[in-house]
Short mmCIF file of C-alpha atoms in Angstrom, two decimals:
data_model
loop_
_atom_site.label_atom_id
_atom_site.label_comp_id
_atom_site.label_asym_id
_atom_site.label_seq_id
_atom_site.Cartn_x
_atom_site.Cartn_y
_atom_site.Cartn_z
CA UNK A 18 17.32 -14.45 70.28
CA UNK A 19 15.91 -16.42 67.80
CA UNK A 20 15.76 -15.22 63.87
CA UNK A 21 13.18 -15.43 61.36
CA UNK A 22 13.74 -17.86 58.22
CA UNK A 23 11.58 -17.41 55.12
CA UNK A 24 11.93 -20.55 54.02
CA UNK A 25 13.45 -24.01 54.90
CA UNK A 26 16.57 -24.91 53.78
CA UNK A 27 17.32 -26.17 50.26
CA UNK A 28 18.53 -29.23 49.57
CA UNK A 29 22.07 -28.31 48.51
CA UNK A 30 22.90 -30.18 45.57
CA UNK A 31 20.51 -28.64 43.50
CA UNK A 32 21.12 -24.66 44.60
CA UNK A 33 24.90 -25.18 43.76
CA UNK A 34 24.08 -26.56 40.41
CA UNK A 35 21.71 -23.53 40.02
CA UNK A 36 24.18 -21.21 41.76
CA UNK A 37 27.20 -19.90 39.87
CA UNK A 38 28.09 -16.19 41.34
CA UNK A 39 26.91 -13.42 43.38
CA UNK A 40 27.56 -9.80 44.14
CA UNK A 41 26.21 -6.49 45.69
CA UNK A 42 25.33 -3.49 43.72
CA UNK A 43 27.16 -0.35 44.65
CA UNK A 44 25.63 1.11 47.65
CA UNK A 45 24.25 -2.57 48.79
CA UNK A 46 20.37 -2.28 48.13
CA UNK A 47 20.47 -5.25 45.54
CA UNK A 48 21.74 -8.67 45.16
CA UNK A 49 22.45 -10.09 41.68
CA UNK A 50 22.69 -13.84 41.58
CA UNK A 51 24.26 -15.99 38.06
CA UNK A 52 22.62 -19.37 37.61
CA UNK A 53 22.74 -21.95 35.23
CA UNK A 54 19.42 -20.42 33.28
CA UNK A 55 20.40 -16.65 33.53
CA UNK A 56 20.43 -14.35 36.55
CA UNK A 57 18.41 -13.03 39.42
CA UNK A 58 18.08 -9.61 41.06
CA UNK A 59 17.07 -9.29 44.23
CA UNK A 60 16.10 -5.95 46.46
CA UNK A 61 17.69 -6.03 50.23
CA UNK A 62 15.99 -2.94 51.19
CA UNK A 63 14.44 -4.80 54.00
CA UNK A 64 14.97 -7.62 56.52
CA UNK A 65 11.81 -9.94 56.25
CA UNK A 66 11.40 -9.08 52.68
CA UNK A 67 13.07 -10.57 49.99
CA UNK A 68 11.82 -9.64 46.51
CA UNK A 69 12.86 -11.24 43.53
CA UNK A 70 12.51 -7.73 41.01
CA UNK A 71 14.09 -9.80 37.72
CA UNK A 72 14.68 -12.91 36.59
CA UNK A 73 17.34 -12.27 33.13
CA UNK A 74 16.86 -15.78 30.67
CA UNK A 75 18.34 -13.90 28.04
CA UNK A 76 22.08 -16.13 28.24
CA UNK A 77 22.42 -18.85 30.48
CA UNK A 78 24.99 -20.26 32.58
CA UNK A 79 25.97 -16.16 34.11
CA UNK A 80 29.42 -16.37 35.90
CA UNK A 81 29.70 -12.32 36.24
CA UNK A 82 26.17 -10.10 36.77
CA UNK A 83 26.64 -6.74 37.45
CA UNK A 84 23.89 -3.86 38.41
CA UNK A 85 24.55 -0.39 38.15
CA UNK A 86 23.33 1.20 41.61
CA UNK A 87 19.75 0.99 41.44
CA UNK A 88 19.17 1.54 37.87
CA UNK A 89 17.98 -1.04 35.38
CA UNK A 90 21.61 -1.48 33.54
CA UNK A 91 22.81 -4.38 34.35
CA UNK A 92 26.30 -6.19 32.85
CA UNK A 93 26.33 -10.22 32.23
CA UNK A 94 28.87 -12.23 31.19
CA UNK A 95 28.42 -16.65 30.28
CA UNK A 96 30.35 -19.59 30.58
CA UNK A 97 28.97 -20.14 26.72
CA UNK A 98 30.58 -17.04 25.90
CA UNK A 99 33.72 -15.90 28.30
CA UNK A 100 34.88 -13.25 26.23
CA UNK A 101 31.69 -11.18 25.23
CA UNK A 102 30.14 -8.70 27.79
CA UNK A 103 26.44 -7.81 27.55
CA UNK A 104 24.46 -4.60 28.60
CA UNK A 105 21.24 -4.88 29.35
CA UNK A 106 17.68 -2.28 30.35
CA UNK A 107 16.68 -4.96 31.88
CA UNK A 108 13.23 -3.18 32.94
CA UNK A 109 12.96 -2.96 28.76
CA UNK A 110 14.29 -6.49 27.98
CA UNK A 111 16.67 -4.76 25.63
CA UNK A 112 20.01 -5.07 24.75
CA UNK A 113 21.96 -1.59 24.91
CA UNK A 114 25.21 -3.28 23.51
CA UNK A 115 27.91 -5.96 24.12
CA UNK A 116 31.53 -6.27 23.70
CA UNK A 117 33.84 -9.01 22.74
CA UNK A 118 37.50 -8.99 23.83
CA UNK A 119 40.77 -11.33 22.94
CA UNK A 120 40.85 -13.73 26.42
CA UNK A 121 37.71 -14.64 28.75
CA UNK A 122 36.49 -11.85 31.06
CA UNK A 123 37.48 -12.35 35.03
CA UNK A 124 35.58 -9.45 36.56
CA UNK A 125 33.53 -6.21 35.66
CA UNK A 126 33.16 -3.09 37.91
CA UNK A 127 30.85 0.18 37.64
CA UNK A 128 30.51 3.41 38.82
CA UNK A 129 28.52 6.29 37.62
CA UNK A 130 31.29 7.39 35.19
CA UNK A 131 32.95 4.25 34.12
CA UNK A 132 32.62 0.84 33.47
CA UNK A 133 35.94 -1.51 33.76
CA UNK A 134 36.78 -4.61 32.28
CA UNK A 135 39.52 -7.10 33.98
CA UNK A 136 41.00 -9.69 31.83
CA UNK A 137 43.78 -12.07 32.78
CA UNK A 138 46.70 -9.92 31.38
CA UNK A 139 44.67 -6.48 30.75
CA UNK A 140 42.24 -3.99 31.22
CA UNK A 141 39.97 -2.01 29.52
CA UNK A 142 38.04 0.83 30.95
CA UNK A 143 35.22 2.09 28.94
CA UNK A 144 32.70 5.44 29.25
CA UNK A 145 29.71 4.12 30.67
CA UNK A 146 27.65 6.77 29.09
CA UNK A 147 27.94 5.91 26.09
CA UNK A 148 29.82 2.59 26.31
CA UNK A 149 32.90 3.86 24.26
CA UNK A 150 36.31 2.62 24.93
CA UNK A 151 38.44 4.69 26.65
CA UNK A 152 41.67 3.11 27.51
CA UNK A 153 43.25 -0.28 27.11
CA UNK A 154 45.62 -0.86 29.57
CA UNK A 155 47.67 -4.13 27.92
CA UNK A 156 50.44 -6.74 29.51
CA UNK A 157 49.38 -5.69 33.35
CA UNK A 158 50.78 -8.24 35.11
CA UNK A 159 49.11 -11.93 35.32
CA UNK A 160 46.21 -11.68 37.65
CA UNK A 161 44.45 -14.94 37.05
CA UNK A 162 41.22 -14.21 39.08
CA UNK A 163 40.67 -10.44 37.49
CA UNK A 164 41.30 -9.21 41.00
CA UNK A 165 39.83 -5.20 40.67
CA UNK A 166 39.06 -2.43 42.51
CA UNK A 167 36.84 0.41 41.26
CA UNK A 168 35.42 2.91 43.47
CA UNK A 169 31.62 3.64 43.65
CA UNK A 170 32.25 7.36 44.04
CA UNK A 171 32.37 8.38 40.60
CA UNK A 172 34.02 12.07 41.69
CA UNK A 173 36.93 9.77 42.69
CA UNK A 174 36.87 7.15 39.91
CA UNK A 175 40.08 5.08 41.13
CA UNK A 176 41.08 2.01 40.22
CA UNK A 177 43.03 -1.05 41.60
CA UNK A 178 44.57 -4.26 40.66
CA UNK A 179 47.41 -5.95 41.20
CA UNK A 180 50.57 -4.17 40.18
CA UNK A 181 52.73 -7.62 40.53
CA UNK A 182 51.84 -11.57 40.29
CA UNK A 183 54.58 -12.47 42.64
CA UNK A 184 54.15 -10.11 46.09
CA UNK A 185 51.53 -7.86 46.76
CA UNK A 186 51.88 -4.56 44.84
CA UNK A 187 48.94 -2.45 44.08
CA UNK A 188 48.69 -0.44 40.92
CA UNK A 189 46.42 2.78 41.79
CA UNK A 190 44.57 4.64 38.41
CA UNK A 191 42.64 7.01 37.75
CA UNK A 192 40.33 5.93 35.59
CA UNK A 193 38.51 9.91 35.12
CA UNK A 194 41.75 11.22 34.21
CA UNK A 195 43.16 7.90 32.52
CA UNK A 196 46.59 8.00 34.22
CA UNK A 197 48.16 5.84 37.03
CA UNK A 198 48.60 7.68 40.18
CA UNK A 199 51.29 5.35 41.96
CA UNK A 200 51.92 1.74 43.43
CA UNK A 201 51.81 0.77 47.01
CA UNK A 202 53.97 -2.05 48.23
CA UNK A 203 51.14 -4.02 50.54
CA UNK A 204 51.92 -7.19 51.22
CA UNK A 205 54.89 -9.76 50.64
CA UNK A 206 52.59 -12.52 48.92
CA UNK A 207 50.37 -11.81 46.06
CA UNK A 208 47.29 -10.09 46.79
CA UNK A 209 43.74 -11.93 47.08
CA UNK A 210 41.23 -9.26 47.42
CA UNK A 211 40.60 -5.86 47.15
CA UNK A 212 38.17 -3.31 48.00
CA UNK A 213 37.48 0.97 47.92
CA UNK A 214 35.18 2.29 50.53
CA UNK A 215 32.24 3.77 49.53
CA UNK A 216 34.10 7.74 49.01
CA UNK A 217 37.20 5.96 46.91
CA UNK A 218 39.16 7.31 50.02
CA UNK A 219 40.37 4.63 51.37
CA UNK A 220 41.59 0.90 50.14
CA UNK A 221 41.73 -2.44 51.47
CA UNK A 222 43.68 -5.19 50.53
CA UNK A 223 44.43 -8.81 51.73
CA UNK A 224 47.09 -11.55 50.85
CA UNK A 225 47.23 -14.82 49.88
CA UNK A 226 48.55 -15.84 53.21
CA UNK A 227 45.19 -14.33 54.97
CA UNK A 228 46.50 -13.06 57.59
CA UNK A 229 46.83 -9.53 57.35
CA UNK A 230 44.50 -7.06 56.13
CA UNK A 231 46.00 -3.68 55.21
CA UNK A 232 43.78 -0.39 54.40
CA UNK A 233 45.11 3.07 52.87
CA UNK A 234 44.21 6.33 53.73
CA UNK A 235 41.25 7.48 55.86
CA UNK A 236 37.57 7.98 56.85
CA UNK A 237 35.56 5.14 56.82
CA UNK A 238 34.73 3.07 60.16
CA UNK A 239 34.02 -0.38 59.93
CA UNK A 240 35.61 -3.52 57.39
CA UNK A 241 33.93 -6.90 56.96
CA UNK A 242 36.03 -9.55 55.45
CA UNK A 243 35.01 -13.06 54.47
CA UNK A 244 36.91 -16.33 53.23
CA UNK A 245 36.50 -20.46 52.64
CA UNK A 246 36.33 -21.05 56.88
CA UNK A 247 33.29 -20.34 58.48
CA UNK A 248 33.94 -16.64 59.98
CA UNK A 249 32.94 -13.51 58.71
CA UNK A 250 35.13 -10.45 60.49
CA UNK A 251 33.88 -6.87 60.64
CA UNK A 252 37.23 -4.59 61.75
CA UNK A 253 36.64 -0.99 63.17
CA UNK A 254 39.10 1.35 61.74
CA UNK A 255 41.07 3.11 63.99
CA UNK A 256 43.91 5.85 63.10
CA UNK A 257 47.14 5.88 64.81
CA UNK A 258 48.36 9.17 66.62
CA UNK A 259 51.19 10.81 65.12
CA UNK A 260 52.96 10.55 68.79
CA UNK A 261 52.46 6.90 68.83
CA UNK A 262 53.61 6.25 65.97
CA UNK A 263 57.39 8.58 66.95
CA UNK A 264 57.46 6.45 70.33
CA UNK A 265 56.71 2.94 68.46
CA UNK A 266 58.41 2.34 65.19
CA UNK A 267 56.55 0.41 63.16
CA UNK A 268 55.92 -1.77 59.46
CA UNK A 269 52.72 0.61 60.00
CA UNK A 270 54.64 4.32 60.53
CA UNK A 271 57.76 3.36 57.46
CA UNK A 272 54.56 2.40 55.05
CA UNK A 273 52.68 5.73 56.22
CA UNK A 274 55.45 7.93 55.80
CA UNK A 275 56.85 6.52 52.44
CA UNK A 276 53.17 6.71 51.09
CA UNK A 277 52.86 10.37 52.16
CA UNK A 278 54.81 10.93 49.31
CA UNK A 279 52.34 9.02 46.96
CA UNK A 280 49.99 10.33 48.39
CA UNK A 281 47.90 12.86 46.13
CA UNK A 282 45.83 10.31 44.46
CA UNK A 283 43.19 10.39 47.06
CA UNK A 284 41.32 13.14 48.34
CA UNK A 285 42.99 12.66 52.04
CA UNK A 286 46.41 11.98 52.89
CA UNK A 287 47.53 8.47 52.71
CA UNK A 288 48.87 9.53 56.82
CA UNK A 289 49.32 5.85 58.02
CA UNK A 290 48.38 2.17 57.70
CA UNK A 291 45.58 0.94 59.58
CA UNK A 292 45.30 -2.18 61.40
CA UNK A 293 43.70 -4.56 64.15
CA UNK A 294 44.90 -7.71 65.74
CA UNK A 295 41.25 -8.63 66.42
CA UNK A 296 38.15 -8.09 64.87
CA UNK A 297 35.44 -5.86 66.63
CA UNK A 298 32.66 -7.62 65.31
CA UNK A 299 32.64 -11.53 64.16
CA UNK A 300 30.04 -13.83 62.47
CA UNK A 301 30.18 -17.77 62.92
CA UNK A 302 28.53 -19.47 59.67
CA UNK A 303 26.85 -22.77 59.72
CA UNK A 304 28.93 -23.84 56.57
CA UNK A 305 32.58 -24.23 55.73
CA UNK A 306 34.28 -24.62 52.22
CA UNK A 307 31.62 -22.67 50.49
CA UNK A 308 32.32 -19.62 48.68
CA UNK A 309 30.11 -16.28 50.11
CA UNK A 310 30.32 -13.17 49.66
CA UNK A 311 29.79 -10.48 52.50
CA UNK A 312 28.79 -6.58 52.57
CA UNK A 313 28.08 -3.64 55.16
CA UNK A 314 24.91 -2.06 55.07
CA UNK A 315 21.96 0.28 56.93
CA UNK A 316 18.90 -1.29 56.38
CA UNK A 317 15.93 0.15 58.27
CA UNK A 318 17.71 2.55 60.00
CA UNK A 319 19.79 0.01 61.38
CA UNK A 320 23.18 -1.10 60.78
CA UNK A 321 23.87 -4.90 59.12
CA UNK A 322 26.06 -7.64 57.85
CA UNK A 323 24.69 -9.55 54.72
CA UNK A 324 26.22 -12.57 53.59
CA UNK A 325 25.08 -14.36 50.53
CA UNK A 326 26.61 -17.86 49.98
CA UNK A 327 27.05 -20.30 47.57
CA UNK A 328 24.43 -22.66 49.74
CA UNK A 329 21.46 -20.29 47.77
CA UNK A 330 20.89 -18.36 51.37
CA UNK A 331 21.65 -14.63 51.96
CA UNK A 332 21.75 -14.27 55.55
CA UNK A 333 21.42 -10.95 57.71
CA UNK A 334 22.54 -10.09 60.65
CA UNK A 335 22.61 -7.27 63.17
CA UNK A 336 25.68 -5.46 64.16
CA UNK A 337 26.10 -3.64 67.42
CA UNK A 338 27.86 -0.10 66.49
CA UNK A 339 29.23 0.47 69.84
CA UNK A 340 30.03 -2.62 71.33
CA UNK A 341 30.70 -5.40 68.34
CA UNK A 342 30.65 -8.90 69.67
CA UNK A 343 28.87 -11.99 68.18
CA UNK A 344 26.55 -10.33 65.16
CA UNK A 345 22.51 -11.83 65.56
CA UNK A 346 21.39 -13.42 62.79
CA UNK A 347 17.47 -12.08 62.30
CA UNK A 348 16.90 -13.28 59.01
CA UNK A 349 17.98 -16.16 56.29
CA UNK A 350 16.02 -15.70 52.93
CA UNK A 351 16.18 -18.31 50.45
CA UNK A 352 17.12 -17.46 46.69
CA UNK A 353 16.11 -20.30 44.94
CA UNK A 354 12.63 -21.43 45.24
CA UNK A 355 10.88 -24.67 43.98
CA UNK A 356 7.24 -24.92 41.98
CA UNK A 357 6.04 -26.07 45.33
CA UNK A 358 7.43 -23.27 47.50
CA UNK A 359 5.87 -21.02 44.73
CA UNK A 360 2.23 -22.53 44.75
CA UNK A 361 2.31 -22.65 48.23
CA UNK A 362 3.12 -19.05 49.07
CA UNK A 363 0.38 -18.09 46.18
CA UNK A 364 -2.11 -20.14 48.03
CA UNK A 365 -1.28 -18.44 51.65
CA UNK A 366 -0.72 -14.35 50.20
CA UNK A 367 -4.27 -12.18 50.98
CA UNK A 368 -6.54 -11.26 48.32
CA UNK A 369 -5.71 -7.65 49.31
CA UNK A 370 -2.18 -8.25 49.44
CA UNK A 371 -1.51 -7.44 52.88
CA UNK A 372 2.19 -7.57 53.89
CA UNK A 373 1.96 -10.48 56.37
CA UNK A 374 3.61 -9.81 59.74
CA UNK A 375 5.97 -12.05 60.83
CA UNK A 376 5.04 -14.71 63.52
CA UNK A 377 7.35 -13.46 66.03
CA UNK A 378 8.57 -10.20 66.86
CA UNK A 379 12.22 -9.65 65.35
CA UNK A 380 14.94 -7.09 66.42
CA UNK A 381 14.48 -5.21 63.10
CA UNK A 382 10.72 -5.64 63.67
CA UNK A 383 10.12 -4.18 66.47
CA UNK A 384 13.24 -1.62 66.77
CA UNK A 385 13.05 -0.05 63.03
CA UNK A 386 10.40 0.47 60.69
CA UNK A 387 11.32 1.44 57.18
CA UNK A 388 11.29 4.99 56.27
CA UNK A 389 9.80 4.07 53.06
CA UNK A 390 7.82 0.37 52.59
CA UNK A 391 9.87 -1.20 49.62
CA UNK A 392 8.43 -2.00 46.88
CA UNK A 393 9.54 -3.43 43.37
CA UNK A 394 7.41 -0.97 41.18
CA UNK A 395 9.51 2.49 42.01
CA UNK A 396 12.15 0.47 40.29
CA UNK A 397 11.97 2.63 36.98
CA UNK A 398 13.58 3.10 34.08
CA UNK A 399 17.69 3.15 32.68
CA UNK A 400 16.37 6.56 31.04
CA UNK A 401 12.74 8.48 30.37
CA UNK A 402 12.75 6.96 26.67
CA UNK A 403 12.89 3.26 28.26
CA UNK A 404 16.86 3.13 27.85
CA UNK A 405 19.75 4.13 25.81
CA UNK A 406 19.99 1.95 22.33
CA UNK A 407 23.10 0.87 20.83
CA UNK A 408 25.00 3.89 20.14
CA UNK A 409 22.98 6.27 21.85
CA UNK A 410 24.30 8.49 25.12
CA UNK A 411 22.86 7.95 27.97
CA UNK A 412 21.47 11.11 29.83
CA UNK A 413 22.70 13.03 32.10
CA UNK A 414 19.98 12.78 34.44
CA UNK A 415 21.23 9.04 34.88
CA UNK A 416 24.51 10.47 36.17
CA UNK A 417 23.84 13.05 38.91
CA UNK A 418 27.02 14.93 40.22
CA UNK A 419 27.86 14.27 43.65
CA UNK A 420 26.75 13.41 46.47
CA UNK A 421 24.61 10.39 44.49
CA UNK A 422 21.26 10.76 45.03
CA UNK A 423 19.79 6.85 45.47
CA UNK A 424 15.80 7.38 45.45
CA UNK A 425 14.71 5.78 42.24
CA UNK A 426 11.81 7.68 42.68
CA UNK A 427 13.56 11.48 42.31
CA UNK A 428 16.62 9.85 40.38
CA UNK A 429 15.11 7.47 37.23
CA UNK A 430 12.16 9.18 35.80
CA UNK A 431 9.14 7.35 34.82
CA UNK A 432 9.25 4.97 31.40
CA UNK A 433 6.70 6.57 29.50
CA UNK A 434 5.84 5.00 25.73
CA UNK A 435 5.37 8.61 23.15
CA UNK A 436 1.83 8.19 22.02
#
């Protein structure tokens, strides 16, 4: 099967001098991209579509750029100023405030409820309502890449990091209640990433060493995990039977039953440790050595694998629920485009804009059709007066209870100027 490209490959010096980070917004429906003039926001509601929906110039040279679900706050942080964090409407072009803290800023996370900021040697978790501080959690142990956890699910608002520089201990908070909830003794070498699934109940974790990746509690299905080589693994997450475990002693049944303990911090028992020799699901990238980040996703009804790498590509790929295998790439979409690109896609777009349709029939073209055709404009506003100010609360229509409704349409109001 062959996929669709939108456009021809870069040349790759210049996208990794433009390219500095990337990352996924909560529930994966945009892409936020650093570069050496600001940062980009992209929408990855569908395959064949990529749409640009902001280009931020306000600081350049963005190593961290953070977007709250699919609202118009978004976090950045420079490389001309490590230790000050800015919030932006960026749908307003306004500033709603910024923060400056003692050591340069590794890593920001947000939820509906909080907003967390990782610094080498300390933390600092502030209300994201009103962007007041709300605890400072100081001398947590040296984690030199802000490694940080925060779930999306901002009922269950917990929070990881590491708990130990030297072997791979997990400190658990609860960042609602302000309290830590316990410590889970993961791995024997330090820890190199961590993730919540999308409920906050259940965590992932991976060493140093890479070859082990551990997960907490229970009730999501699938895992994708990427590094520096050139495979991307999607794990299915199976539970172990209480009988197995009695027959088979295992690393797996001592962790579950000393974590049962522990266990209260989640919504479901922490009942075992979950996991898989071999992936159920693998991707083969045509790169190695380049940093990429990868994320899970439904996209037209469908489910996928997006990876966006350092090589100023996010590719997407189709993943086969039932039987895994070797994912399908059906789409690569360039995220850097040149004046020439520009003009020339100008030049070939219909008076009447007319969606074009692609030249040959896709997988996700002729299998799903969107629900909804995307489109840039329902992208509305951080709040109906065009976004909190400094000082201001946010309102609580911004920050439905549970379950998280994601149609900007019903969710963000309309910006409408008073007369």
């Amino acid at each position: 099967m062959e996929s669709q490209e939108s456009q021809d490959a870069p040349d790759v010096p210049d996208v990794q001098r433009a390219f500095i980070c990337a990352s996924f917004n909560q529930d994966t429906t945009s892409l936020s991209v650093g570069t050496k003039t600001g940062y980009r926001l992209f929408s990855v509601t569908a395959v064949d579509k990529l749409d640009c929906i902001h280009e931020g110039v306000e600081c350049p040279d963005v190593y961290i750029v953070e977007r709250l679900f699919s609202s118009s706050l978004v976090v950045v942080v420079s490389l001309s100023m490590p230790r000050r964090m800015n919030v932006y409407h960026f749908k307003k072009g306004t500033e709603i405030c910024n923060y400056s803290y003692s050591n340069n800023i590794l890593s920001v996370r947000l939820n509906r409820q909080r907003l967390v900021v990782c610094l080498e040697e300390s933390v600092y978790i502030h209300n994201i309502k009103d962007m007041k501080l709300l605890k400072t959690l100081l001398n947590t142990p040296t984690n030199p890449t802000g490694l940080c956890a925060l779930s999306v699910n901002h009922s269950n608002s917990y929070l990881a990091y590491p708990g130990s520089a030297t072997i791979g201990e997990i400190t658990v908070y609860d960042a609602n209640n302000l309290s830590t909830l316990t410590l889970i003794q993961a791995h024997d070498s330090p820890l190199a990433a961590l993730t919540f699934n999308a409920s906050g109940t259940k965590l992932a974790s991976a060493s140093e060493k890479g070859t082990v990746i551990r997960v907490f509690s229970a009730d999501a299905q699938f895992l994708c995990a990427s590094s520096n080589t050139e495979t991307v693994h999607i794990f299915k997450l199976e539970q172990h039977s209480p009988s197995q475990d009695e027959e088979s002693p295992t690393w797996s049944t001592y962790m579950g039953k000393m974590f049962t303990a522990a266990s209260t911090y989640l919504p479901t028992q922490v009942s075992d440790m979950m996991h898989q020799d071999r992936a159920f699901a693998t991707v083969r990238l045509n790169m190695f050595g380049l940093k990429n980040i990868c994320s899970l996703a439904t996209i037209q009804k469908l489910p996928r694998l997006l990876v966006a790498s350092s090589d100023g590509c996010l590719y997407i790929y189709n993943v086969d629920p039932q039987d895994g295998g070797e994912c399908v790439l059906v789409q690569k979409h360039r995220l850097f485009e040149s004046s020439e690109d520009e003009v020339e896609q100008k030049e070939e777009e219909d008076p009447e804009d007319v969606v074009p349709q692609p030249a040959s029939q896709s997988y996700a073209a002729t299998v799903a059709l969107p629900s909804t055709p995307p489109c840039s404009t329902t992208l509305l506003g951080y709040s109906e007066d065009g976004g909190a100010q400094k000082g201001d609360v946010i309102p609580e229509h911004e920050f439905a209870e549970s379950p998280v409704c994601l149609d900007d349409e019903n969710e963000f109001p309309p910006v409408s100027k008073p007369e």
